[in-house]
Each structure stands twice: as structure tokens, then as C-alpha cells.
XYZ file of C-alpha atoms in Angstrom:
499
model
C 122.433 100.385 112.938
C 120.640 101.789 115.962
C 117.346 103.454 115.134
C 114.356 104.622 117.089
C 114.043 108.398 116.941
C 114.201 111.082 114.298
C 114.507 114.819 114.663
C 111.619 117.302 114.544
C 113.827 120.255 115.418
C 116.692 121.492 117.527
C 120.442 121.143 117.796
C 122.950 119.710 120.258
C 124.280 122.450 122.514
C 126.030 123.365 125.739
C 123.908 122.734 128.851
C 124.543 124.872 131.916
C 123.654 123.156 135.188
C 122.552 124.718 138.474
C 121.334 123.135 141.686
C 117.509 122.767 141.582
C 115.213 123.374 144.533
C 115.340 120.315 146.825
C 112.287 121.183 148.932
C 109.463 118.845 147.873
C 106.746 121.207 149.050
C 107.995 124.016 146.814
C 107.290 121.974 143.683
C 103.703 120.993 144.488
C 100.527 123.053 144.509
C 99.555 124.618 147.823
C 96.090 124.313 149.358
C 95.268 127.776 148.024
C 96.452 126.845 144.522
C 94.433 123.615 144.584
C 91.347 125.556 145.669
C 91.881 128.023 142.819
C 91.975 125.116 140.360
C 88.632 123.810 141.655
C 86.801 127.129 141.755
C 86.880 127.065 145.535
C 85.547 123.519 145.968
C 87.300 121.727 148.848
C 88.631 118.388 147.569
C 89.198 117.184 151.104
C 85.439 116.543 151.253
C 86.149 113.702 148.794
C 89.011 112.343 150.870
C 91.647 113.859 148.549
C 94.508 115.495 150.450
C 96.561 118.442 149.239
C 99.552 116.073 149.142
C 101.022 113.325 151.283
C 104.494 112.186 152.317
C 106.120 108.792 152.820
C 104.598 107.122 149.741
C 106.176 104.550 147.451
C 105.875 105.095 143.688
C 106.888 102.401 141.214
C 107.413 103.346 137.562
C 106.603 100.978 134.673
C 108.003 102.341 131.403
C 106.095 99.865 129.198
C 103.084 97.611 129.510
C 104.883 94.355 130.284
C 106.000 95.461 133.757
C 102.630 97.033 134.545
C 100.512 94.118 133.356
C 102.643 91.625 135.281
C 102.325 93.625 138.512
C 98.582 94.110 138.027
C 98.085 90.409 137.295
C 99.872 89.434 140.521
C 97.840 91.905 142.585
C 94.450 90.813 141.233
C 95.360 87.122 141.515
C 96.244 87.701 145.181
C 92.805 89.077 146.068
C 90.688 87.096 148.499
C 87.194 87.039 149.997
C 86.105 90.605 150.803
C 88.756 92.366 148.699
C 87.985 94.628 145.711
C 89.153 95.832 142.302
C 87.985 99.345 141.315
C 88.800 100.713 137.860
C 88.349 103.837 135.747
C 89.203 103.657 132.060
C 88.825 105.154 128.618
C 88.625 101.678 127.104
C 88.721 98.109 128.436
C 88.722 94.835 126.514
C 87.962 91.553 128.233
C 90.297 89.747 125.810
C 93.347 91.907 126.623
C 96.095 89.492 127.659
C 98.123 90.448 130.718
C 100.807 87.760 130.369
C 101.335 87.073 126.643
C 104.946 85.892 127.069
C 104.029 82.244 126.390
C 101.068 80.408 124.892
C 100.412 78.847 128.295
C 100.347 82.116 130.251
C 98.347 83.864 127.538
C 95.637 81.216 127.703
C 94.738 82.041 131.313
C 95.555 85.730 131.704
C 92.936 87.679 129.763
C 91.418 90.560 131.718
C 87.970 88.976 131.617
C 89.240 85.669 133.008
C 91.423 87.241 135.710
C 88.593 89.520 136.868
C 86.068 86.641 136.763
C 88.328 84.443 138.893
C 88.567 87.258 141.438
C 84.776 87.590 141.512
C 84.486 83.828 142.124
C 86.521 84.440 145.312
C 83.919 87.024 146.457
C 86.023 89.999 145.334
C 84.052 93.118 144.411
C 84.687 94.370 140.862
C 83.481 97.880 140.023
C 84.451 99.665 136.813
C 83.663 103.058 135.298
C 84.520 102.962 131.586
C 83.946 105.770 129.111
C 81.036 105.552 126.658
C 83.477 105.164 123.783
C 81.682 105.530 120.459
C 84.687 104.889 118.188
C 83.983 102.084 115.669
C 84.019 98.683 117.347
C 84.808 100.002 120.819
C 81.314 99.740 122.286
C 81.062 96.128 121.159
C 84.318 95.290 122.958
C 83.326 97.213 126.054
C 79.963 95.437 126.216
C 81.781 92.106 126.008
C 83.731 93.050 129.154
C 80.574 94.316 130.834
C 78.671 91.120 130.012
C 81.473 88.860 131.252
C 81.620 90.689 134.596
C 77.814 90.595 134.889
C 77.795 86.834 134.239
C 80.519 86.206 136.810
C 78.639 88.381 139.288
C 75.364 86.544 138.733
C 77.050 83.143 139.019
C 78.453 84.152 142.415
C 75.462 86.130 143.759
C 77.455 89.373 143.859
C 74.572 91.746 143.110
C 75.825 95.340 142.789
C 79.351 94.278 143.842
C 80.246 93.126 140.312
C 79.346 95.797 137.832
C 80.674 97.699 134.831
C 79.178 101.141 134.283
C 79.421 102.598 130.789
C 79.907 106.189 131.886
C 78.423 108.821 129.586
C 78.352 111.789 131.977
C 80.015 114.465 129.873
C 78.735 117.964 129.140
C 80.474 118.075 125.743
C 79.835 115.672 122.847
C 83.581 115.673 122.091
C 84.601 115.160 125.726
C 85.515 111.843 127.302
C 86.316 110.115 130.577
C 90.016 109.558 130.006
C 91.115 108.588 133.536
C 93.095 105.354 133.804
C 93.281 104.204 137.415
C 92.942 100.899 139.251
C 92.663 100.156 142.966
C 93.281 96.625 144.247
C 92.946 95.522 147.846
C 94.987 92.400 148.428
C 96.811 90.976 151.434
C 95.192 93.568 153.701
C 96.478 96.591 151.742
C 95.033 98.637 148.886
C 97.460 99.569 146.121
C 96.805 101.927 143.235
C 97.792 102.310 139.600
C 97.638 105.547 137.601
C 98.959 106.396 134.147
C 98.390 106.264 130.422
C 97.777 102.544 129.898
C 94.261 101.200 129.397
C 93.551 97.474 129.456
C 93.111 97.561 125.704
C 94.656 96.400 122.461
C 98.410 96.523 121.844
C 99.249 98.103 125.217
C 101.614 95.261 126.179
C 105.188 95.787 125.003
C 108.752 95.721 126.326
C 111.332 98.542 126.380
C 113.153 96.756 123.544
C 110.087 97.114 121.254
C 111.038 93.830 119.611
C 108.622 94.075 116.679
C 110.326 97.333 115.662
C 113.732 95.683 115.426
C 115.196 94.155 112.294
C 115.133 91.241 112.635
C 112.475 91.170 115.407
C 113.603 89.776 118.766
C 111.769 87.071 120.703
C 109.257 89.261 122.582
C 107.691 90.280 119.263
C 105.760 87.005 119.320
C 104.225 87.993 122.651
C 103.249 91.398 121.232
C 101.503 89.660 118.336
C 99.453 87.444 120.668
C 97.268 90.414 121.538
C 93.813 89.838 119.959
C 93.878 93.452 118.784
C 97.282 93.167 117.110
C 97.695 95.200 113.953
C 100.694 95.359 111.626
C 100.205 99.130 111.517
C 101.881 99.396 114.947
C 105.253 97.798 115.676
C 105.335 98.790 119.345
C 103.653 100.773 122.113
C 105.458 103.309 124.299
C 103.574 104.142 127.500
C 104.065 104.615 131.249
C 102.088 103.668 134.366
C 102.917 104.009 138.049
C 101.977 101.974 141.084
C 101.364 103.831 144.336
C 101.404 102.645 147.925
C 100.821 104.703 151.041
C 98.478 107.598 151.912
C 98.163 108.772 148.283
C 96.089 105.654 147.587
C 93.332 107.312 149.633
C 93.388 110.177 147.114
C 93.052 107.825 144.138
C 90.215 106.091 145.996
C 88.556 109.423 146.791
C 88.410 110.157 143.075
C 86.884 106.758 142.255
C 84.378 106.676 145.107
C 83.116 110.197 144.399
C 82.568 109.322 140.724
C 80.874 106.016 141.558
C 78.637 107.604 144.188
C 77.553 110.515 141.988
C 73.774 111.017 141.888
C 73.737 111.463 138.124
C 72.479 108.509 136.071
C 75.840 107.318 134.756
C 74.991 105.991 131.315
C 73.203 107.595 128.401
C 73.787 104.458 126.347
C 71.176 102.542 128.305
C 68.961 105.019 130.216
C 67.291 102.146 132.072
C 70.557 101.265 133.790
C 70.171 102.119 137.451
C 72.376 104.383 139.514
C 74.694 101.927 141.306
C 74.569 101.349 145.038
C 76.878 103.725 146.866
C 80.137 102.406 148.278
C 82.106 103.375 151.367
C 85.187 105.559 151.321
C 88.504 103.973 152.211
C 90.155 104.654 155.550
C 93.796 104.871 156.630
C 93.552 101.222 157.737
C 93.030 100.202 154.097
C 96.399 101.528 152.843
C 100.047 101.314 153.819
C 101.092 103.824 156.455
C 103.233 106.839 155.622
C 106.897 105.883 155.644
C 106.657 102.949 153.242
C 108.633 105.121 150.817
C 110.291 108.513 150.401
C 107.957 110.064 147.842
C 105.822 113.141 148.404
C 102.848 112.788 146.063
C 99.984 115.018 144.918
C 96.913 113.825 143.011
C 96.104 116.062 140.028
C 92.879 116.029 138.011
C 90.940 117.603 135.170
C 87.156 118.022 135.247
C 84.929 120.269 133.178
C 82.396 122.508 134.922
C 79.049 120.894 135.691
C 76.382 121.675 133.121
C 72.756 120.974 133.991
C 71.426 121.354 130.443
C 73.126 118.014 129.686
C 73.128 116.284 133.085
C 70.193 116.631 135.460
C 72.506 116.933 138.452
C 75.261 118.800 136.624
C 77.408 115.753 135.701
C 80.020 116.247 138.440
C 78.071 118.110 141.094
C 79.348 115.825 143.848
C 83.058 115.821 143.039
C 83.920 118.807 140.819
C 80.978 121.215 140.667
C 83.076 124.056 139.250
C 85.488 121.897 137.297
C 89.144 121.315 138.101
C 92.421 122.164 136.345
C 94.940 121.071 138.967
C 96.981 119.034 136.464
C 97.469 122.033 134.190
C 98.190 124.305 137.159
C 100.664 121.798 138.587
C 102.597 121.704 135.312
C 102.623 125.488 135.063
C 104.133 125.750 138.550
C 106.768 123.075 137.920
C 107.742 124.447 134.501
C 108.065 127.902 136.059
C 110.584 126.486 138.562
C 112.677 124.639 135.968
C 116.342 125.648 135.872
C 118.069 122.907 133.867
C 115.657 120.881 131.758
C 112.073 119.814 131.131
C 111.409 116.382 129.603
C 108.006 115.781 128.015
C 107.020 112.409 126.579
C 103.535 112.872 125.199
C 101.166 111.430 122.607
C 100.234 114.815 121.121
C 102.228 117.818 122.414
C 99.946 120.226 120.594
C 99.214 123.870 121.281
C 97.682 124.806 124.649
C 98.155 128.495 125.337
C 98.901 128.439 129.074
C 101.456 125.637 128.874
C 102.952 127.148 125.748
C 103.446 130.469 127.529
C 105.274 128.938 130.491
C 107.430 126.729 128.247
C 108.302 129.745 126.124
C 109.404 131.592 129.241
C 111.502 128.583 130.297
C 113.434 128.206 127.043
C 114.034 131.956 126.885
C 115.910 131.705 130.178
C 117.989 128.797 128.842
C 116.083 125.774 130.170
C 116.483 122.801 127.837
C 113.253 121.229 126.598
C 113.475 117.617 125.403
C 110.343 116.266 123.715
C 109.427 112.779 122.518
C 106.059 112.809 120.789
C 103.980 111.007 118.201
C 104.018 112.096 114.564
C 100.682 113.848 113.934
C 100.868 113.746 110.154
C 97.561 112.538 108.781
C 95.609 113.592 111.877
C 93.345 116.461 110.756
C 94.348 119.676 112.488
C 96.773 118.100 114.911
C 99.840 118.452 112.679
C 99.182 122.193 112.550
C 98.606 122.366 116.320
C 101.814 120.444 116.985
C 103.788 122.767 114.712
C 102.171 125.714 116.480
C 103.428 124.375 119.811
C 107.015 123.579 118.775
C 107.958 126.194 116.167
C 107.703 129.313 118.409
C 109.708 127.525 121.105
C 112.483 126.790 118.613
C 112.405 130.370 117.366
C 112.875 131.591 120.948
C 115.881 129.294 121.575
C 116.734 126.794 118.880
C 119.637 125.462 120.917
C 117.322 124.737 123.860
C 114.506 122.812 122.158
C 115.109 119.159 121.223
C 112.049 117.505 119.659
C 111.948 113.912 118.421
C 109.487 111.377 117.040
C 109.996 107.596 116.646
C 111.230 106.430 113.269
C 110.584 102.722 113.869
C 106.776 102.590 113.964
C 106.542 102.522 117.776
C 103.467 104.460 118.874
C 104.105 107.039 121.614
C 101.076 107.087 123.926
C 102.910 108.329 127.034
C 101.790 111.222 129.271
C 104.878 112.031 131.373
C 106.754 115.163 132.404
C 110.018 115.316 134.384
C 111.653 118.574 135.538
C 115.243 118.972 136.771
C 115.341 115.336 138.026
C 113.129 116.496 140.890
C 109.481 116.667 139.786
C 107.589 114.043 137.783
C 103.994 113.608 136.643
C 102.532 110.391 135.244
C 98.883 110.149 134.309
C 96.217 110.172 131.632
C 96.611 113.854 130.668
C 97.988 114.692 127.246
C 99.559 118.033 126.399
C 96.533 119.416 124.570
C 93.565 121.648 125.240
C 91.015 118.941 125.994
C 93.159 117.109 128.585
C 93.864 120.376 130.380
C 90.291 121.681 130.396
C 87.395 119.319 129.761
C 88.289 115.609 129.507
C 88.147 113.790 132.843
C 91.793 113.095 133.727
C 93.913 111.867 136.639
C 97.654 111.972 137.330
C 100.121 111.879 140.201
C 102.933 114.374 140.739
C 105.878 113.006 142.718
C 108.947 114.514 144.383
C 111.472 112.208 146.030
C 113.063 113.240 149.340
C 115.727 110.559 148.817
C 118.445 112.692 147.226
C 121.339 111.377 145.144
C 124.256 112.906 143.256
C 123.752 113.029 139.477
C 126.474 112.830 136.839
C 126.304 116.643 136.728
C 127.461 116.707 140.367
C 124.240 118.167 141.764
C 121.737 116.727 144.250
C 118.502 115.475 142.692
C 115.607 113.178 143.560
C 116.299 109.489 143.028
C 112.836 108.707 141.588
C 112.846 111.382 138.867
C 116.477 110.720 137.925
C 116.114 106.957 137.687
C 112.811 107.270 135.795
C 114.318 109.657 133.230
C 117.343 107.417 132.730
C 115.145 104.349 132.329
C 112.962 106.100 129.746
C 115.931 107.560 127.847
C 117.654 104.183 127.866
C 114.673 102.718 126.003
C 115.072 105.379 123.293
C 118.856 105.587 123.008
C 119.515 101.848 123.495
C 122.272 102.644 126.013
C 122.050 100.460 129.162
C 120.668 102.173 132.268
C 123.880 101.682 134.259
C 125.968 103.324 131.548
C 123.517 106.128 130.833
C 123.475 107.010 134.529
C 127.098 108.200 134.103
C 126.169 110.644 131.313
C 125.815 114.331 132.093
C 122.639 115.996 130.849
C 124.561 117.538 127.954
C 126.053 114.170 126.992
C 122.658 112.469 127.219
C 120.977 115.075 125.002
C 123.803 114.727 122.472
C 123.139 110.982 122.459
C 119.575 111.626 121.304
C 120.992 113.454 118.272
C 123.279 110.536 117.485
C 120.284 108.208 117.495
C 118.280 110.697 115.410
C 121.046 110.708 112.819
C 120.894 106.893 112.710
C 117.157 106.891 112.129
C 116.560 110.098 110.183
């Protein structure tokens, strides 16, 4: 019996389809809207453009694809290249290739990064001062391994892990998950929800959740942080090539070069040596792909009572809410559907208001989220987000949670098979207002005909089908022939199997 999702609320219904807006620029924030989200601060001073065209975005719907791509990129670095990373958590013992005992033995993050450093590759990381039990110990192990590799190869400040504690709020965090790798003369970027941490590797089949488990379950269990409490990990990351990589780099460089002492864990740790911004020669030229991309961020306002220089005075002095504002604009344009795959999906008033408006006009809202039972307060907040939407249009709101123990950690939105965001931002108050977050919004100018006989963007369509295939267990090629109404009905069939 096929299982995987169970129903939080909603009902199968008739879906009316209209042609969505095909103009990429209409979906993204304008310069004026970006400036409004930053309190008037000009992000171009950081090297972050309003948006860029001709990029190539690759979508990894689980950790296996992402880790394999990242492993290949870092292994292909040479003398003078670099690996720059921001993260919420990083473990040096995270295995990138756990498929076999042999590959697992040589593919831990610490070993892969250390080998790169031995080739004179710069390794700079900004990782959140994570005070959850056991996390600081693991983070210090990564920091120490990079420091040892740097010392062995006379790297100086070019091999360094900064434990970043610059946050005005004690409950805030640096939640950005981005990596930049220069290899073979080109810098590529990664942005999404996947940290290099425990249990992030998994396949779309989620083999440990099957009965009996399939072969890849053994690879999942090779993770040093494996726990029987989780039978799988659902998450998404994207790779980016082209001009948008300069935007991802602008975010990293401005954080690294900030004048604020970066760590309040060890006050004696020095402010790192400043690094140079990337130039157009460091990335693939526009035209490598058909994707128009906009970098979206969240930063809290600078606050000098906590940070001497205001925490983010160099890169977001008045804060930034471009991710929230980007979602509000896209949700406002929705005509057919909004898909949200999110770890929390809890109440945030501005997003709730625009989603409420959408379902009232008949837009279908499909939600895959994590069960918040047992999380103090969050079950109430999740109910407060979903229940009023269902009351406004029960036939339009389709909310599901996994029934097989797979943990949903994803932070993805897709609208009308045209607009897609992938990043570190959850649908909750903190990700939209005060945690440091990063995401990319993409619109594909390569248009294709969907099963509903309308023109849509290839990237958003194929990404939605790939993600829904993982949940419904229908092959991608077959699911591509389903209309939106048929595909939503399929979710209910799977919910009935697993309810």
C-alpha cells in the first residue's frame, strides 16, 4: 500500500485554469520594491543586482543529488580557487557520498574541505553560534579541522571558520545556507534549506520509510548523526550559475567584511582579513541558461546596544524583508495555484493576509508541512495559519503532513508553474523578520505547454512535478501528463492510503 502523506484539511475539488502572466519581470520585485524592503539602503553597493537574466538554476529535491554535486565541485578545485560558506550548522563528519562504505570513508565534509585546502584553496565559513545541546561541540570540531589544515598548508586567514554570533536578538539566528565554489575557472553557487549536518542526505524514495526498507536506507544510516527517530529527510537546494552568483557572493563578502567582531563565543577571536568582491570574470556569462533570478534576503535592523557597529551596518543597516515582500507579490499574482512545502507553515500575518485573499478568489493552495504536535506553541500557530484559510474556501486549501516519519525541512514556494523560491526561509515570523535568511526567486523564460494546455515556465513546472512525484510515488514522466486537478486528487488518494 502506498503511503507517505496524510490529510490536515481540505477536499478534492474542481480546479479552474487560466493563463498566468508570462512576463518574468512582472513576478519579481522592482528596484523600488527592493529599496522599500531595505529601508532605502541600496543593495547594489554590495554587488547585489535587482535581478539578472540568462542564469541556469538546477534543483535538487533531496540531499543525495545536492551532496554529490557539491562533492564534485569541491574536489575539482585547484590552486587559487575558493570555497565560501554560510550555514546554520556544519558538522565535519557529515558524509557527502554515503552510498558505499568505500565512498563514505573518504567523503566527510572535513576531509573534502581539508583536501581542498592542501591544494591551496581558500576555505572561509560563517556558521551560526548554535547553542543547542551538542551543536557547539560539533561546530568546533569542524572549525578545528579547518584550522589544522590551514596551519599545515600555511594558509593564514585563507582557511578559517567564524562562529558568527552577530544577532541583536537572543532568539535570533544566522539561518542562511549558501556555498560558493570556484572551480575550473568559474564560480558556482548553492542556496537552499540543506545544511551540511546530520541526516540531511536522503533520496526521493526515502528508503528507510518504506516497508521493507529499500537499499538506500543503509546509506542513510551511515550518517554519524543517524537517529531512529527520523526515517527520512525531505529538503531542497538549488545550484546557480551565471550573473546571480555575483549576488550570492555579494551577500557572503559583505557579511565576511563586516567591521563587527563576529563571535561572542570567543571575544578574543579577531575580525578576519577582508576579502575582495567577485567580478563578472569569476562567473558564467549571461545566456548560460534561461532563468531570470532575484536574490531575496531577511535581515533584522542593526541594533547598537548589542553590537558595537550595529551588527549589520555594512550590509543591511535598516534590515531587509525582500523574501517576505517577494512572496507577497507572487501570491498576489497567483491565478491557479500556490504550492508551499515548508518545515513550519505557521502564522505570519502579512503572508496569511495575502494567502487568504488568494483562496477567496479561488486560487488552490497545496501545502506539505511538518507535523508540529509536541512543539510548544507551534501547533497552535500552525492551526492559526491553516484553519482560517480553510474556512474561507475549504475546497481550495489542501494541507498534508507525512505519515511515514519523513521529516519535512523544505523551504519552497511555487506559483502557477511560473514563479519559484528556494532558500533558507521558513513560513514563520522569525524567518520573515529577524533571522538572517537567503533565497533565490526564479522565473523561466523557456515556456512549455502544461497538461492543462496553458503556457508555463519549464523550471517551475518540472520542479513541481519532481517534488510531487516524490510524495505521490507516481513517476515524473507519468505525472507530467496529469492536469492540476488530477494531480491534486492524487494527493488525496495517497492521503487515504496513509491516513
